[in-house]
Amino acid sequence: MLDPRSAKDTIAAIATPPGDGGVGIIRISGSRARDIAHAVFCAASPAFDDFEPYRLHYGHIQDPDGVELDDVLCAFMPGPRSYTGEDVAEINCHGGRAVLAAVLQETLRHGARLAERGEFTYRAFMNGRLDLSQAEAVAEMIHAPTRAAMHLAQVKLSGLLGLKIADLRTSLEALRAQMAVAVDFPEEELECLSPEELIQTVDAVRKEIKLLLCAVDRTRAWREGALVVLAGRVNAGKSSLMNGLLGRNRAIVTDQPGTTRDYLEETLNLDGLAVRLADTAGIRATDDAVEAAGLAKGRELMDQADLVIVLCDGTTPPDDEILATARDLDPKKTLAVLNKTDLPGFSLAHGEPFTELGLRTAGVSAKTGQGLPQLCAMIREQVLHGAGQPDTDVIAPNARQAAMLAEADAELAGLAEDALAQVPYDLLSVRLETACNALASITGEIAPADVLNSIFDSFCIGK
């Protein structure tokens, strides 16, 4: 739990991912960052007497007994021109776990406190270096599954969402000012806002909000990845198809039916689109409790999926059970795939019952790989609803930001209806204030402590 009362502490943490690597970084932030860096750093140059800002200095770190811990490069960045807006020192060490732990311990021994999750970025937000939408974009950059997701996060990190929200709030705040004049000076002959002008301005703001909300749905698969579930009868070839799409043997494949009793999940990159590929237990009646649990989980995944691939043996017509499963699925989120094009008796005509249900069909051989490139293209197209790569400058709000935009839009819709019904301006101003507050919460001008803690707790320690 981030506590504003501890904001004056000098904090330190390992800023690089856990594990062994070539380089690891210890980050120190706060009023004593320079003093602590001086205390732990021994420069190699006899001429060194102080840190030159934004320059790497070579030296080493010693423990209290004078034993050298590591050769390092140390840099000092004075506030406010630093990541957190405070004095910041960074020690570049070798990336071994023991080395980093030992150097971090020295910074703590000299008065730093171990940073909490997201505390460096939290301080950047509190010190005005980032607004809340930019702070969230930092986490989105770190967790971006693909390059496209990285670019979407970069747009928000640049501050474009914050600027857009500021423009919308400016329009609404101007309305609030004009409405306040009408309420405070009802008898004065002052030029005030007419209901028609009010509705026109509100509609213009709502139009911009709807564009932002449309971008949420349009880019969600790029930002979060898509869940694609393989479903079908036992021995239809789901595990073989999973292995074929992944290009490696991830799922066990045997002639014995029911090999997959739970479900397997792996990540697949389809031309920049991150796909979580799930292989579920084969659809069939069973008295086995474990297999029944696996089937139940498979049905749950199908409900959550962005796309369900109903896989069938293309050498025979689909049976009633698999057709019943397909019938219960959304045609826009379902693809029927006929497997075993390499075997005698295969016919695309066996897919006609699926076509009659409104499903697209494809034929593949999971064994030989025939048709897999075309299937990948179909998966990508159907998950993205035909849309291509997102524009490089598109602003894509995350789930929290979208919820706040939707709240503001709902209040403005109610405001327009009330204005048409000639509701007094002093009552309309309540809706307008609520909408403004919802927008302000996106950039953090108004943000409860529990919301801030929830956001920054999703960060790793050191960021």
Short mmCIF file of C-alpha atoms in Angstrom, two decimals:
data_model
loop_
_atom_site.label_atom_id
_atom_site.label_comp_id
_atom_site.label_asym_id
_atom_site.label_seq_id
_atom_site.Cartn_x
_atom_site.Cartn_y
_atom_site.Cartn_z
CA MET A 1 0.00 0.00 0.00
CA LEU A 2 1.61 3.26 -1.16
CA ASP A 3 1.54 5.81 1.65
CA PRO A 4 1.95 9.53 0.79
CA ARG A 5 3.43 10.01 4.28
CA SER A 6 6.51 8.03 3.20
CA ALA A 7 7.00 10.11 0.05
CA LYS A 8 10.09 11.80 1.55
CA ASP A 9 11.90 8.50 2.07
CA THR A 10 14.77 7.70 -0.23
CA ILE A 11 13.92 4.39 -1.90
CA ALA A 12 15.97 1.77 -3.73
CA ALA A 13 15.22 -1.39 -5.69
CA ILE A 14 16.48 -3.64 -8.46
CA ALA A 15 15.07 -2.07 -11.64
CA THR A 16 15.81 -4.96 -14.00
CA PRO A 17 13.90 -8.27 -14.26
CA PRO A 18 14.80 -11.06 -11.82
CA GLY A 19 17.21 -13.71 -13.05
CA ASP A 20 20.75 -13.86 -14.38
CA GLY A 21 21.81 -11.45 -17.11
CA GLY A 22 24.64 -9.35 -18.46
CA VAL A 23 23.58 -6.15 -16.72
CA GLY A 24 21.42 -5.37 -13.71
CA ILE A 25 20.45 -1.92 -12.42
CA ILE A 26 19.90 -0.67 -8.88
CA ARG A 27 17.74 2.47 -8.87
CA ILE A 28 17.78 4.97 -5.97
CA SER A 29 15.36 7.90 -5.74
CA GLY A 30 14.89 10.61 -3.16
CA SER A 31 16.63 13.51 -1.43
CA ARG A 32 19.51 11.28 -0.21
CA ALA A 33 20.12 9.51 -3.54
CA ARG A 34 23.38 11.37 -4.19
CA ASP A 35 24.67 10.82 -0.63
CA ILE A 36 23.90 7.10 -0.73
CA ALA A 37 25.52 6.75 -4.15
CA HIS A 38 28.64 8.49 -2.79
CA ALA A 39 28.64 6.17 0.24
CA VAL A 40 28.56 2.92 -1.76
CA PHE A 41 30.51 3.94 -4.90
CA CYS A 42 34.31 3.98 -5.12
CA ALA A 43 35.41 5.69 -8.33
CA ALA A 44 38.28 4.19 -10.30
CA SER A 45 39.59 7.64 -11.22
CA PRO A 46 41.60 9.44 -8.52
CA ALA A 47 40.31 12.73 -9.95
CA PHE A 48 36.68 11.90 -9.14
CA ASP A 49 35.20 14.13 -6.45
CA ASP A 50 31.52 14.27 -7.37
CA PHE A 51 29.01 12.94 -9.89
CA GLU A 52 28.65 14.85 -13.11
CA PRO A 53 24.92 14.71 -13.87
CA TYR A 54 23.75 12.34 -16.62
CA ARG A 55 27.20 10.81 -17.05
CA LEU A 56 28.32 7.25 -16.29
CA HIS A 57 31.22 6.96 -13.82
CA TYR A 58 33.26 3.77 -13.57
CA GLY A 59 34.22 2.27 -10.24
CA HIS A 60 33.26 -0.48 -7.81
CA ILE A 61 31.08 -1.21 -4.78
CA GLN A 62 32.56 -2.40 -1.48
CA ASP A 63 30.96 -4.09 1.51
CA PRO A 64 31.53 -2.78 5.08
CA ASP A 65 34.73 -4.85 5.35
CA GLY A 66 36.21 -3.29 2.23
CA VAL A 67 35.64 -6.38 0.10
CA GLU A 68 34.86 -5.46 -3.50
CA LEU A 69 31.39 -6.64 -4.54
CA ASP A 70 31.34 -5.66 -8.21
CA ASP A 71 32.71 -3.37 -10.91
CA VAL A 72 29.96 -0.90 -11.76
CA LEU A 73 28.93 2.17 -13.73
CA CYS A 74 27.10 4.78 -11.68
CA ALA A 75 25.05 7.74 -12.90
CA PHE A 76 23.35 10.58 -11.05
CA MET A 77 20.31 12.48 -12.39
CA PRO A 78 19.21 15.49 -10.33
CA GLY A 79 15.53 16.29 -10.00
CA PRO A 80 13.30 17.44 -11.50
CA ARG A 81 14.90 16.20 -14.74
CA SER A 82 14.71 12.55 -13.78
CA TYR A 83 12.19 9.74 -14.11
CA THR A 84 10.65 10.34 -10.68
CA GLY A 85 11.18 14.11 -10.60
CA GLU A 86 13.49 13.58 -7.59
CA ASP A 87 17.24 13.07 -7.37
CA VAL A 88 17.92 9.64 -8.87
CA ALA A 89 21.07 7.49 -8.91
CA GLU A 90 21.43 4.30 -10.91
CA ILE A 91 24.12 1.67 -10.40
CA ASN A 92 24.78 -0.60 -13.39
CA CYS A 93 26.12 -3.92 -12.09
CA HIS A 94 26.67 -7.37 -13.53
CA GLY A 95 23.27 -9.04 -13.70
CA GLY A 96 23.71 -11.94 -11.30
CA ARG A 97 21.15 -12.41 -8.54
CA ALA A 98 23.74 -12.50 -5.76
CA VAL A 99 25.57 -9.44 -7.09
CA LEU A 100 22.42 -7.33 -7.31
CA ALA A 101 21.18 -8.45 -3.91
CA ALA A 102 24.53 -7.55 -2.32
CA VAL A 103 24.70 -4.09 -3.94
CA LEU A 104 21.06 -3.39 -3.05
CA GLN A 105 21.77 -4.37 0.54
CA GLU A 106 24.54 -1.77 0.69
CA THR A 107 22.17 1.00 -0.44
CA LEU A 108 19.68 -0.07 2.23
CA ARG A 109 22.42 -0.18 4.85
CA HIS A 110 23.22 3.47 4.08
CA GLY A 111 19.66 4.67 4.65
CA ALA A 112 17.53 3.81 1.62
CA ARG A 113 14.22 2.00 2.04
CA LEU A 114 13.22 -0.88 -0.22
CA ALA A 115 10.75 0.49 -2.75
CA GLU A 116 7.24 -0.89 -2.99
CA ARG A 117 5.59 -2.03 -6.21
CA GLY A 118 5.32 0.82 -8.69
CA GLU A 119 6.66 3.36 -6.23
CA PHE A 120 9.11 4.97 -8.66
CA THR A 121 6.34 5.58 -11.20
CA TYR A 122 3.99 6.62 -8.39
CA ARG A 123 6.47 9.32 -7.42
CA ALA A 124 6.74 10.40 -11.07
CA PHE A 125 2.94 10.80 -11.05
CA MET A 126 2.84 12.62 -7.72
CA ASN A 127 5.64 14.96 -8.83
CA GLY A 128 3.89 15.85 -12.08
CA ARG A 129 6.28 14.05 -14.40
CA LEU A 130 3.44 11.82 -15.66
CA ASP A 131 -0.31 11.99 -15.53
CA LEU A 132 -2.17 8.84 -14.48
CA SER A 133 -2.85 7.74 -18.05
CA GLN A 134 0.87 7.96 -18.80
CA ALA A 135 1.72 6.05 -15.64
CA GLU A 136 -0.63 3.25 -16.73
CA ALA A 137 1.00 3.33 -20.16
CA VAL A 138 4.34 2.53 -18.51
CA ALA A 139 2.90 -0.74 -17.22
CA GLU A 140 1.31 -1.42 -20.60
CA MET A 141 4.69 -0.91 -22.29
CA ILE A 142 6.30 -3.40 -19.92
CA HIS A 143 3.61 -6.03 -20.48
CA ALA A 144 3.02 -5.39 -24.21
CA PRO A 145 2.73 -8.83 -25.87
CA THR A 146 3.60 -7.58 -29.37
CA ARG A 147 5.13 -4.62 -31.17
CA ALA A 148 1.66 -3.31 -32.07
CA ALA A 149 0.70 -3.31 -28.38
CA MET A 150 3.95 -1.51 -27.61
CA HIS A 151 3.11 1.26 -30.11
CA LEU A 152 -0.40 1.65 -28.64
CA ALA A 153 1.16 2.11 -25.19
CA GLN A 154 3.70 4.58 -26.57
CA VAL A 155 0.92 6.80 -27.90
CA LYS A 156 -0.54 7.12 -24.39
CA LEU A 157 2.90 7.44 -22.80
CA SER A 158 3.52 10.45 -25.05
CA GLY A 159 0.58 12.15 -23.32
CA LEU A 160 -1.91 12.18 -26.23
CA LEU A 161 -4.73 10.66 -24.16
CA GLY A 162 -4.13 13.19 -21.41
CA LEU A 163 -4.26 16.03 -23.94
CA LYS A 164 -7.49 14.70 -25.45
CA ILE A 165 -9.09 14.41 -22.01
CA ALA A 166 -7.92 17.93 -21.16
CA ASP A 167 -9.59 19.28 -24.32
CA LEU A 168 -12.87 17.54 -23.48
CA ARG A 169 -12.78 18.81 -19.89
CA THR A 170 -12.08 22.35 -21.11
CA SER A 171 -15.25 22.25 -23.21
CA LEU A 172 -17.30 20.94 -20.30
CA GLU A 173 -15.78 23.34 -17.77
CA ALA A 174 -16.71 26.24 -20.07
CA LEU A 175 -20.30 24.96 -19.97
CA ARG A 176 -20.16 24.78 -16.18
CA ALA A 177 -19.01 28.40 -16.02
CA GLN A 178 -21.83 29.60 -18.28
CA MET A 179 -24.41 27.57 -16.37
CA ALA A 180 -23.14 29.00 -13.09
CA VAL A 181 -23.72 32.52 -14.43
CA ALA A 182 -27.29 31.61 -15.38
CA VAL A 183 -27.91 30.13 -11.91
CA ASP A 184 -26.22 32.87 -9.86
CA PHE A 185 -27.61 35.86 -11.77
CA PRO A 186 -31.05 34.83 -13.03
CA GLU A 187 -32.43 38.39 -13.01
CA GLU A 188 -29.47 40.00 -14.76
CA GLU A 189 -29.50 40.65 -18.49
CA LEU A 190 -26.40 38.56 -19.11
CA GLU A 191 -25.72 36.53 -22.21
CA CYS A 192 -26.00 32.92 -21.06
CA LEU A 193 -26.16 29.50 -22.63
CA SER A 194 -29.31 28.43 -24.44
CA PRO A 195 -30.49 24.79 -24.14
CA GLU A 196 -29.78 24.31 -27.86
CA GLU A 197 -26.17 25.51 -27.51
CA LEU A 198 -25.75 23.35 -24.42
CA ILE A 199 -26.93 20.21 -26.24
CA GLN A 200 -24.75 21.02 -29.27
CA THR A 201 -21.62 21.25 -27.13
CA VAL A 202 -22.52 18.13 -25.16
CA ASP A 203 -23.09 16.18 -28.40
CA ALA A 204 -19.69 17.27 -29.72
CA VAL A 205 -17.97 16.02 -26.55
CA ARG A 206 -19.93 12.75 -26.65
CA LYS A 207 -18.86 12.22 -30.27
CA GLU A 208 -15.19 12.43 -29.22
CA ILE A 209 -15.81 10.09 -26.27
CA LYS A 210 -17.47 7.54 -28.55
CA LEU A 211 -14.47 7.62 -30.89
CA LEU A 212 -12.22 6.79 -27.94
CA LEU A 213 -14.55 3.98 -26.82
CA CYS A 214 -14.64 2.54 -30.35
CA ALA A 215 -10.84 2.37 -30.28
CA VAL A 216 -11.05 0.23 -27.12
CA ASP A 217 -12.87 -2.59 -28.89
CA ARG A 218 -10.94 -2.15 -32.12
CA THR A 219 -7.54 -2.50 -30.45
CA ARG A 220 -8.28 -4.85 -27.54
CA ALA A 221 -6.88 -7.92 -29.31
CA TRP A 222 -3.69 -6.02 -30.14
CA ARG A 223 -3.27 -4.74 -26.58
CA GLU A 224 -4.26 -7.85 -24.61
CA GLY A 225 -3.94 -10.70 -27.09
CA ALA A 226 -6.78 -12.97 -28.21
CA LEU A 227 -8.01 -16.28 -26.80
CA VAL A 228 -8.52 -18.94 -29.49
CA VAL A 229 -10.00 -22.24 -28.29
CA LEU A 230 -9.74 -25.57 -30.11
CA ALA A 231 -12.88 -27.62 -29.59
CA GLY A 232 -14.16 -30.83 -31.13
CA ARG A 233 -14.68 -34.55 -30.76
CA VAL A 234 -11.96 -36.83 -29.41
CA ASN A 235 -9.38 -37.81 -32.03
CA ALA A 236 -10.46 -34.99 -34.34
CA GLY A 237 -6.82 -33.81 -34.27
CA LYS A 238 -6.98 -30.84 -31.89
CA SER A 239 -3.64 -31.62 -30.26
CA SER A 240 -2.04 -32.23 -33.66
CA LEU A 241 -3.44 -28.91 -34.90
CA MET A 242 -2.08 -27.12 -31.85
CA ASN A 243 1.36 -28.61 -32.47
CA GLY A 244 1.14 -27.66 -36.15
CA LEU A 245 0.20 -24.06 -35.44
CA LEU A 246 2.93 -23.73 -32.80
CA GLY A 247 5.52 -25.44 -34.99
CA ARG A 248 6.58 -27.78 -32.18
CA ASN A 249 5.27 -30.74 -30.21
CA ARG A 250 3.56 -29.15 -27.24
CA ALA A 251 0.54 -31.48 -26.87
CA ILE A 252 0.75 -35.27 -26.59
CA VAL A 253 -0.61 -36.98 -29.69
CA THR A 254 -1.57 -40.70 -29.69
CA ASP A 255 -4.12 -42.95 -31.37
CA GLN A 256 -5.80 -43.43 -28.01
CA PRO A 257 -8.88 -41.17 -27.72
CA GLY A 258 -9.15 -38.62 -24.90
CA THR A 259 -5.43 -37.85 -24.52
CA THR A 260 -6.23 -34.26 -23.46
CA ARG A 261 -8.27 -34.43 -20.25
CA ASP A 262 -7.66 -30.90 -18.94
CA TYR A 263 -6.61 -28.10 -21.30
CA LEU A 264 -3.29 -26.82 -22.62
CA GLU A 265 -2.52 -23.19 -23.38
CA GLU A 266 0.34 -21.67 -25.36
CA THR A 267 1.02 -18.28 -26.98
CA LEU A 268 1.20 -17.95 -30.74
CA ASN A 269 2.31 -14.85 -32.67
CA LEU A 270 0.24 -14.40 -35.83
CA ASP A 271 2.00 -11.66 -37.77
CA GLY A 272 2.20 -9.40 -34.73
CA LEU A 273 -1.05 -10.52 -33.09
CA ALA A 274 -0.58 -12.38 -29.80
CA VAL A 275 -2.91 -15.39 -29.58
CA ARG A 276 -3.48 -17.58 -26.53
CA LEU A 277 -4.15 -20.97 -28.11
CA ALA A 278 -6.05 -23.39 -25.86
CA ASP A 279 -6.45 -27.10 -26.61
CA THR A 280 -9.48 -28.47 -24.73
CA ALA A 281 -10.66 -31.96 -23.83
CA GLY A 282 -12.54 -33.77 -26.59
CA ILE A 283 -16.33 -33.42 -26.55
CA ARG A 284 -17.96 -36.70 -25.53
CA ALA A 285 -20.13 -38.23 -22.80
CA THR A 286 -18.03 -39.46 -19.86
CA ASP A 287 -18.39 -40.84 -16.34
CA ASP A 288 -14.78 -39.93 -15.48
CA ALA A 289 -14.81 -37.09 -12.93
CA VAL A 290 -11.45 -35.69 -14.07
CA GLU A 291 -12.41 -35.72 -17.73
CA ALA A 292 -15.83 -34.22 -16.91
CA ALA A 293 -14.07 -31.35 -15.09
CA GLY A 294 -11.87 -30.85 -18.16
CA LEU A 295 -14.94 -30.70 -20.42
CA ALA A 296 -16.57 -28.15 -18.11
CA LYS A 297 -13.43 -26.00 -18.23
CA GLY A 298 -13.42 -26.31 -22.02
CA ARG A 299 -16.98 -24.99 -22.20
CA GLU A 300 -16.02 -22.12 -19.90
CA LEU A 301 -13.10 -21.24 -22.17
CA MET A 302 -15.37 -21.32 -25.23
CA ASP A 303 -17.64 -18.77 -23.56
CA GLN A 304 -14.64 -16.50 -22.92
CA ALA A 305 -12.95 -17.01 -26.31
CA ASP A 306 -12.47 -14.41 -29.00
CA LEU A 307 -12.64 -17.30 -31.47
CA VAL A 308 -13.63 -20.97 -31.17
CA ILE A 309 -12.27 -23.39 -33.76
CA VAL A 310 -14.64 -26.33 -34.04
CA LEU A 311 -12.43 -29.08 -35.42
CA CYS A 312 -13.89 -32.11 -37.16
CA ASP A 313 -12.62 -35.19 -38.93
CA GLY A 314 -13.19 -34.19 -42.54
CA THR A 315 -13.42 -37.78 -43.76
CA THR A 316 -16.91 -38.19 -42.26
CA PRO A 317 -19.95 -35.95 -41.81
CA PRO A 318 -20.15 -34.13 -38.43
CA ASP A 319 -22.33 -35.84 -35.83
CA ASP A 320 -25.26 -34.30 -33.98
CA GLU A 321 -23.26 -33.62 -30.80
CA ILE A 322 -20.62 -31.47 -32.49
CA LEU A 323 -23.30 -29.67 -34.53
CA ALA A 324 -25.20 -28.95 -31.31
CA THR A 325 -22.01 -27.47 -29.85
CA ALA A 326 -21.48 -25.29 -32.92
CA ARG A 327 -25.13 -24.20 -32.90
CA ASP A 328 -24.72 -22.79 -29.37
CA LEU A 329 -21.75 -20.61 -30.38
CA ASP A 330 -21.73 -17.10 -31.84
CA PRO A 331 -21.13 -17.48 -35.63
CA LYS A 332 -19.02 -14.30 -35.61
CA LYS A 333 -16.68 -15.93 -33.09
CA THR A 334 -16.64 -19.46 -34.52
CA LEU A 335 -14.69 -21.14 -37.31
CA ALA A 336 -15.33 -24.70 -38.49
CA VAL A 337 -12.17 -26.53 -39.56
CA LEU A 338 -12.21 -29.91 -41.34
CA ASN A 339 -9.04 -31.87 -40.57
CA LYS A 340 -7.25 -34.70 -42.40
CA THR A 341 -7.20 -33.36 -45.95
CA ASP A 342 -4.37 -35.85 -46.52
CA LEU A 343 -6.62 -38.90 -46.05
CA PRO A 344 -8.90 -40.64 -48.56
CA GLY A 345 -12.54 -39.76 -48.07
CA PHE A 346 -11.89 -36.16 -47.07
CA SER A 347 -14.47 -33.78 -48.52
CA LEU A 348 -15.20 -30.11 -47.95
CA ALA A 349 -18.84 -31.05 -48.56
CA HIS A 350 -18.81 -32.47 -45.01
CA GLY A 351 -18.65 -28.86 -43.84
CA GLU A 352 -21.99 -27.86 -45.39
CA PRO A 353 -23.92 -28.31 -42.10
CA PHE A 354 -21.60 -25.71 -40.53
CA THR A 355 -22.09 -23.38 -43.48
CA GLU A 356 -25.84 -23.64 -42.97
CA LEU A 357 -25.26 -22.44 -39.38
CA GLY A 358 -23.52 -19.35 -40.76
CA LEU A 359 -19.96 -20.49 -39.98
CA ARG A 360 -16.91 -20.05 -42.17
CA THR A 361 -15.13 -23.32 -42.95
CA ALA A 362 -11.60 -24.35 -43.85
CA GLY A 363 -9.79 -27.57 -44.63
CA VAL A 364 -6.38 -28.52 -43.19
CA SER A 365 -4.09 -31.40 -42.50
CA ALA A 366 -2.68 -31.02 -39.01
CA LYS A 367 -0.32 -33.90 -39.82
CA THR A 368 1.25 -32.55 -43.04
CA GLY A 369 0.68 -28.82 -42.47
CA GLN A 370 -1.47 -28.40 -45.58
CA GLY A 371 -3.77 -25.39 -45.22
CA LEU A 372 -2.22 -24.13 -41.95
CA PRO A 373 -0.95 -20.81 -43.40
CA GLN A 374 -4.42 -20.11 -44.78
CA LEU A 375 -5.98 -21.07 -41.43
CA CYS A 376 -3.66 -18.66 -39.59
CA ALA A 377 -4.76 -15.87 -41.93
CA MET A 378 -8.42 -16.72 -41.29
CA ILE A 379 -7.90 -16.77 -37.51
CA ARG A 380 -6.22 -13.38 -37.61
CA GLU A 381 -8.90 -11.88 -39.85
CA GLN A 382 -11.79 -13.19 -37.78
CA VAL A 383 -10.31 -12.16 -34.43
CA LEU A 384 -9.64 -8.65 -35.75
CA HIS A 385 -13.04 -8.50 -37.52
CA GLY A 386 -11.29 -7.67 -40.77
CA ALA A 387 -9.40 -4.69 -39.35
CA GLY A 388 -5.68 -4.48 -40.00
CA GLN A 389 -2.79 -3.11 -37.99
CA PRO A 390 -3.90 -0.22 -35.74
CA ASP A 391 -2.91 3.29 -36.81
CA THR A 392 0.34 4.49 -35.26
CA ASP A 393 -1.40 7.48 -33.65
CA VAL A 394 -4.61 5.82 -32.44
CA ILE A 395 -5.45 6.46 -28.77
CA ALA A 396 -6.61 3.20 -27.16
CA PRO A 397 -7.89 3.58 -23.57
CA ASN A 398 -7.52 0.62 -21.22
CA ALA A 399 -10.42 -1.00 -19.33
CA ARG A 400 -10.35 1.45 -16.40
CA GLN A 401 -10.14 4.47 -18.66
CA ALA A 402 -12.93 3.10 -20.85
CA ALA A 403 -15.16 2.67 -17.79
CA MET A 404 -14.61 6.32 -16.84
CA LEU A 405 -15.31 7.46 -20.41
CA ALA A 406 -18.52 5.41 -20.44
CA GLU A 407 -19.57 6.96 -17.12
CA ALA A 408 -18.96 10.46 -18.49
CA ASP A 409 -20.87 9.62 -21.68
CA ALA A 410 -23.86 8.30 -19.71
CA GLU A 411 -24.00 11.48 -17.62
CA LEU A 412 -23.80 13.67 -20.71
CA ALA A 413 -26.55 11.66 -22.42
CA GLY A 414 -28.74 12.23 -19.36
CA LEU A 415 -27.78 15.89 -19.37
CA ALA A 416 -28.93 16.31 -22.99
CA GLU A 417 -32.26 14.62 -22.23
CA ASP A 418 -32.79 16.79 -19.16
CA ALA A 419 -31.96 19.93 -21.14
CA LEU A 420 -34.62 19.03 -23.72
CA ALA A 421 -37.06 18.52 -20.84
CA GLN A 422 -36.15 22.05 -19.60
CA VAL A 423 -34.75 20.83 -16.29
CA PRO A 424 -33.32 23.84 -14.36
CA TYR A 425 -29.64 24.58 -14.92
CA ASP A 426 -28.72 24.14 -11.25
CA LEU A 427 -29.81 20.48 -11.53
CA LEU A 428 -28.10 20.03 -14.88
CA SER A 429 -24.84 21.24 -13.37
CA VAL A 430 -24.76 18.18 -11.10
CA ARG A 431 -24.61 15.86 -14.11
CA LEU A 432 -22.00 18.07 -15.73
CA GLU A 433 -19.83 17.99 -12.61
CA THR A 434 -20.07 14.17 -12.45
CA ALA A 435 -18.99 13.90 -16.10
CA CYS A 436 -16.05 16.26 -15.52
CA ASN A 437 -14.96 14.25 -12.46
CA ALA A 438 -15.10 11.00 -14.44
CA LEU A 439 -12.80 12.48 -17.08
CA ALA A 440 -10.51 13.93 -14.41
CA SER A 441 -10.08 10.47 -12.89
CA ILE A 442 -8.54 9.24 -16.16
CA THR A 443 -5.57 11.59 -15.86
CA GLY A 444 -5.49 11.51 -12.07
CA GLU A 445 -6.61 15.03 -11.13
CA ILE A 446 -9.25 13.21 -9.11
CA ALA A 447 -8.24 9.70 -8.02
CA PRO A 448 -9.08 7.92 -4.75
CA ALA A 449 -6.21 6.29 -2.88
CA ASP A 450 -7.58 2.79 -3.44
CA VAL A 451 -7.64 3.37 -7.21
CA LEU A 452 -4.05 4.61 -7.21
CA ASN A 453 -2.89 1.67 -5.12
CA SER A 454 -4.68 -0.77 -7.42
CA ILE A 455 -2.98 0.74 -10.47
CA PHE A 456 0.55 0.96 -9.11
CA ASP A 457 0.37 -2.42 -7.38
CA SER A 458 0.26 -3.97 -10.87
CA PHE A 459 3.82 -2.72 -11.46
CA CYS A 460 6.91 -4.69 -10.56
CA ILE A 461 9.20 -3.59 -7.74
CA GLY A 462 11.83 -1.31 -9.29
CA LYS A 463 9.43 0.43 -11.67
#
